[in-house]
């Protein structure tokens, strides 16, 4: 086909009614059109304007008729002659465009119903044993220590292959708590030393590979769980021992509650993001405030010979030690690659997930009670 059959000076800016591309050879209207070349142009066949996928609905959705762009900011593309462009599978509607993106809701991350139920149940057991028979509460401490040791040694073996001997730890841990209650600090230290020695000897019955890491983990577990728990038993030996233990437990719970309530509602600045991303500086402020107020009230009205200003210092110390204990437990769990130490307590995790704040706080509270009221 020679060039003369396409007409003179085609205009690329002219668009046919339905083919979606520039029509070469179509005669544009206007003064630039040369009438003498009109007979050399071929007539353009009429293509019916067939709507794609449903008539007026396309107009409502902003889609153009065949031959035009689907969206206003989209450039038309050339298509084969006489082809009808297909409608995309999905097109935005005005309603979709106006709907705002859903805002995610804050989540507590725990089953609060189960957590509250378990907390109430544990509180009932503690109160019943604490104010009825002191020896029964010592038994509660010993059981918690043994279960905590089982959780800790199990996770160490599962995640790190460390086999800290559980039998000498459990027996020595229970004996440590009883010795602290009966003989005081001297009994606790002696029981701690004997437990560490038992761990070293017990591990000798197995092959030497991994001996050092196993006994190191065993001695750490003996100090971290039963030895620190012994200070709770030693608080109980005072004349107002039940009130001292209750004050210790309440202040720790109030500190955790204040941190949770204020941090969840107002927390923006991370306290230790690499250790525990959920903890905030605002939460720490809430823990300190709640604990100091509760400490002033408890020392003034519950503890014999206590004063409100001593309670302020006690509350401050509890908030700091409880937070550090929680961060320490978080470090252990991060190293092990786990969220909770166990699943024994619904809504809480394991026993160790509840002891994380209590264990390091016990010696601090015991020491301040001795310094303030003897």
PDB file of N, CA and C in Angstrom, residues 292-329:
ATOM      1  N   UNK A 292       3.720   4.549  95.817  1.00  0.00           N
ATOM      2  CA  UNK A 292       4.033   5.469  96.910  1.00  0.00           C
ATOM      3  C   UNK A 292       2.779   5.836  97.706  1.00  0.00           C
ATOM      4  N   UNK A 293       1.683   6.066  97.027  1.00  0.00           N
ATOM      5  CA  UNK A 293       0.433   6.380  97.736  1.00  0.00           C
ATOM      6  C   UNK A 293      -0.008   5.183  98.570  1.00  0.00           C
ATOM      7  N   UNK A 294       0.016   3.996  97.961  1.00  0.00           N
ATOM      8  CA  UNK A 294      -0.376   2.798  98.708  1.00  0.00           C
ATOM      9  C   UNK A 294       0.580   2.527  99.858  1.00  0.00           C
ATOM     10  N   UNK A 295       1.883   2.755  99.650  1.00  0.00           N
ATOM     11  CA  UNK A 295       2.857   2.527 100.703  1.00  0.00           C
ATOM     12  C   UNK A 295       2.638   3.440 101.892  1.00  0.00           C
ATOM     13  N   UNK A 296       2.323   4.711 101.629  1.00  0.00           N
ATOM     14  CA  UNK A 296       2.066   5.646 102.728  1.00  0.00           C
ATOM     15  C   UNK A 296       0.860   5.215 103.549  1.00  0.00           C
ATOM     16  N   UNK A 297      -0.197   4.771 102.891  1.00  0.00           N
ATOM     17  CA  UNK A 297      -1.402   4.340 103.602  1.00  0.00           C
ATOM     18  C   UNK A 297      -1.149   3.066 104.404  1.00  0.00           C
ATOM     19  N   UNK A 298      -0.458   2.104 103.796  1.00  0.00           N
ATOM     20  CA  UNK A 298      -0.240   0.817 104.471  1.00  0.00           C
ATOM     21  C   UNK A 298       0.709   0.962 105.654  1.00  0.00           C
ATOM     22  N   UNK A 299       1.776   1.713 105.496  1.00  0.00           N
ATOM     23  CA  UNK A 299       2.711   1.879 106.606  1.00  0.00           C
ATOM     24  C   UNK A 299       2.083   2.658 107.759  1.00  0.00           C
ATOM     25  N   UNK A 300       1.197   3.584 107.453  1.00  0.00           N
ATOM     26  CA  UNK A 300       0.564   4.399 108.486  1.00  0.00           C
ATOM     27  C   UNK A 300      -0.501   3.628 109.252  1.00  0.00           C
ATOM     28  N   UNK A 301      -1.255   2.798 108.554  1.00  0.00           N
ATOM     29  CA  UNK A 301      -2.428   2.194 109.186  1.00  0.00           C
ATOM     30  C   UNK A 301      -2.345   0.675 109.372  1.00  0.00           C
ATOM     31  N   UNK A 302      -1.378   0.003 108.772  1.00  0.00           N
ATOM     32  CA  UNK A 302      -1.317  -1.462 108.851  1.00  0.00           C
ATOM     33  C   UNK A 302      -0.098  -1.941 109.627  1.00  0.00           C
ATOM     34  N   UNK A 303       1.056  -1.353 109.379  1.00  0.00           N
ATOM     35  CA  UNK A 303       2.298  -1.818 109.987  1.00  0.00           C
ATOM     36  C   UNK A 303       2.485  -1.165 111.362  1.00  0.00           C
ATOM     37  N   UNK A 304       2.814  -1.965 112.340  1.00  0.00           N
ATOM     38  CA  UNK A 304       3.053  -1.440 113.692  1.00  0.00           C
ATOM     39  C   UNK A 304       4.246  -0.496 113.698  1.00  0.00           C
ATOM     40  N   UNK A 305       4.056   0.687 114.306  1.00  0.00           N
ATOM     41  CA  UNK A 305       5.099   1.706 114.454  1.00  0.00           C
ATOM     42  C   UNK A 305       5.557   2.289 113.111  1.00  0.00           C
ATOM     43  N   UNK A 306       4.805   2.070 112.048  1.00  0.00           N
ATOM     44  CA  UNK A 306       5.165   2.632 110.751  1.00  0.00           C
ATOM     45  C   UNK A 306       4.621   4.037 110.575  1.00  0.00           C
ATOM     46  N   UNK A 307       5.247   4.827 109.715  1.00  0.00           N
ATOM     47  CA  UNK A 307       4.808   6.196 109.422  1.00  0.00           C
ATOM     48  C   UNK A 307       4.621   6.362 107.913  1.00  0.00           C
ATOM     49  N   UNK A 308       3.891   7.409 107.558  1.00  0.00           N
ATOM     50  CA  UNK A 308       3.547   7.606 106.148  1.00  0.00           C
ATOM     51  C   UNK A 308       4.766   7.885 105.277  1.00  0.00           C
ATOM     52  N   UNK A 309       5.743   8.645 105.821  1.00  0.00           N
ATOM     53  CA  UNK A 309       6.909   8.960 104.995  1.00  0.00           C
ATOM     54  C   UNK A 309       7.761   7.727 104.738  1.00  0.00           C
ATOM     55  N   UNK A 310       7.776   6.789 105.675  1.00  0.00           N
ATOM     56  CA  UNK A 310       8.445   5.517 105.418  1.00  0.00           C
ATOM     57  C   UNK A 310       7.729   4.753 104.304  1.00  0.00           C
ATOM     58  N   UNK A 311       6.395   4.872 104.292  1.00  0.00           N
ATOM     59  CA  UNK A 311       5.633   4.229 103.228  1.00  0.00           C
ATOM     60  C   UNK A 311       5.927   4.807 101.853  1.00  0.00           C
ATOM     61  N   UNK A 312       6.182   6.123 101.808  1.00  0.00           N
ATOM     62  CA  UNK A 312       6.549   6.723 100.515  1.00  0.00           C
ATOM     63  C   UNK A 312       7.848   6.129  99.984  1.00  0.00           C
ATOM     64  N   UNK A 313       8.841   6.016 100.866  1.00  0.00           N
ATOM     65  CA  UNK A 313      10.114   5.424 100.443  1.00  0.00           C
ATOM     66  C   UNK A 313       9.955   3.951 100.092  1.00  0.00           C
ATOM     67  N   UNK A 314       9.162   3.255 100.876  1.00  0.00           N
ATOM     68  CA  UNK A 314       8.934   1.839 100.599  1.00  0.00           C
ATOM     69  C   UNK A 314       8.247   1.653  99.248  1.00  0.00           C
ATOM     70  N   UNK A 315       7.233   2.479  98.961  1.00  0.00           N
ATOM     71  CA  UNK A 315       6.548   2.380  97.677  1.00  0.00           C
ATOM     72  C   UNK A 315       7.461   2.675  96.506  1.00  0.00           C
ATOM     73  N   UNK A 316       8.314   3.688  96.671  1.00  0.00           N
ATOM     74  CA  UNK A 316       9.262   4.012  95.609  1.00  0.00           C
ATOM     75  C   UNK A 316      10.212   2.847  95.354  1.00  0.00           C
ATOM     76  N   UNK A 317      10.735   2.259  96.435  1.00  0.00           N
ATOM     77  CA  UNK A 317      11.661   1.135  96.292  1.00  0.00           C
ATOM     78  C   UNK A 317      10.979  -0.068  95.644  1.00  0.00           C
ATOM     79  N   UNK A 318       9.728  -0.319  96.002  1.00  0.00           N
ATOM     80  CA  UNK A 318       9.002  -1.446  95.416  1.00  0.00           C
ATOM     81  C   UNK A 318       8.777  -1.231  93.926  1.00  0.00           C
ATOM     82  N   UNK A 319       8.387  -0.018  93.537  1.00  0.00           N
ATOM     83  CA  UNK A 319       8.139   0.254  92.119  1.00  0.00           C
ATOM     84  C   UNK A 319       9.404   0.051  91.285  1.00  0.00           C
ATOM     85  N   UNK A 320      10.537   0.503  91.811  1.00  0.00           N
ATOM     86  CA  UNK A 320      11.794   0.361  91.066  1.00  0.00           C
ATOM     87  C   UNK A 320      12.222  -1.097  90.998  1.00  0.00           C
ATOM     88  N   UNK A 321      12.207  -1.799  92.131  1.00  0.00           N
ATOM     89  CA  UNK A 321      12.662  -3.190  92.141  1.00  0.00           C
ATOM     90  C   UNK A 321      11.717  -4.086  91.347  1.00  0.00           C
ATOM     91  N   UNK A 322      10.406  -3.842  91.419  1.00  0.00           N
ATOM     92  CA  UNK A 322       9.464  -4.645  90.653  1.00  0.00           C
ATOM     93  C   UNK A 322       9.659  -4.444  89.153  1.00  0.00           C
ATOM     94  N   UNK A 323       9.917  -3.210  88.745  1.00  0.00           N
ATOM     95  CA  UNK A 323      10.166  -2.943  87.322  1.00  0.00           C
ATOM     96  C   UNK A 323      11.451  -3.612  86.857  1.00  0.00           C
ATOM     97  N   UNK A 324      12.511  -3.512  87.661  1.00  0.00           N
ATOM     98  CA  UNK A 324      13.770  -4.160  87.297  1.00  0.00           C
ATOM     99  C   UNK A 324      13.614  -5.678  87.247  1.00  0.00           C
ATOM    100  N   UNK A 325      12.847  -6.229  88.190  1.00  0.00           N
ATOM    101  CA  UNK A 325      12.615  -7.665  88.163  1.00  0.00           C
ATOM    102  C   UNK A 325      11.857  -8.097  86.936  1.00  0.00           C
ATOM    103  N   UNK A 326      10.869  -7.311  86.534  1.00  0.00           N
ATOM    104  CA  UNK A 326      10.118  -7.619  85.324  1.00  0.00           C
ATOM    105  C   UNK A 326      11.012  -7.546  84.095  1.00  0.00           C
ATOM    106  N   UNK A 327      11.874  -6.535  84.038  1.00  0.00           N
ATOM    107  CA  UNK A 327      12.799  -6.420  82.905  1.00  0.00           C
ATOM    108  C   UNK A 327      13.803  -7.572  82.888  1.00  0.00           C
ATOM    109  N   UNK A 328      14.270  -7.983  84.077  1.00  0.00           N
ATOM    110  CA  UNK A 328      15.182  -9.118  84.132  1.00  0.00           C
ATOM    111  C   UNK A 328      14.551 -10.396  83.603  1.00  0.00           C
ATOM    112  N   UNK A 329      13.302 -10.639  84.002  1.00  0.00           N
ATOM    113  CA  UNK A 329      12.587 -11.806  83.477  1.00  0.00           C
ATOM    114  C   UNK A 329      12.386 -11.699  81.972  1.00  0.00           C
TER     115      UNK A 329
END
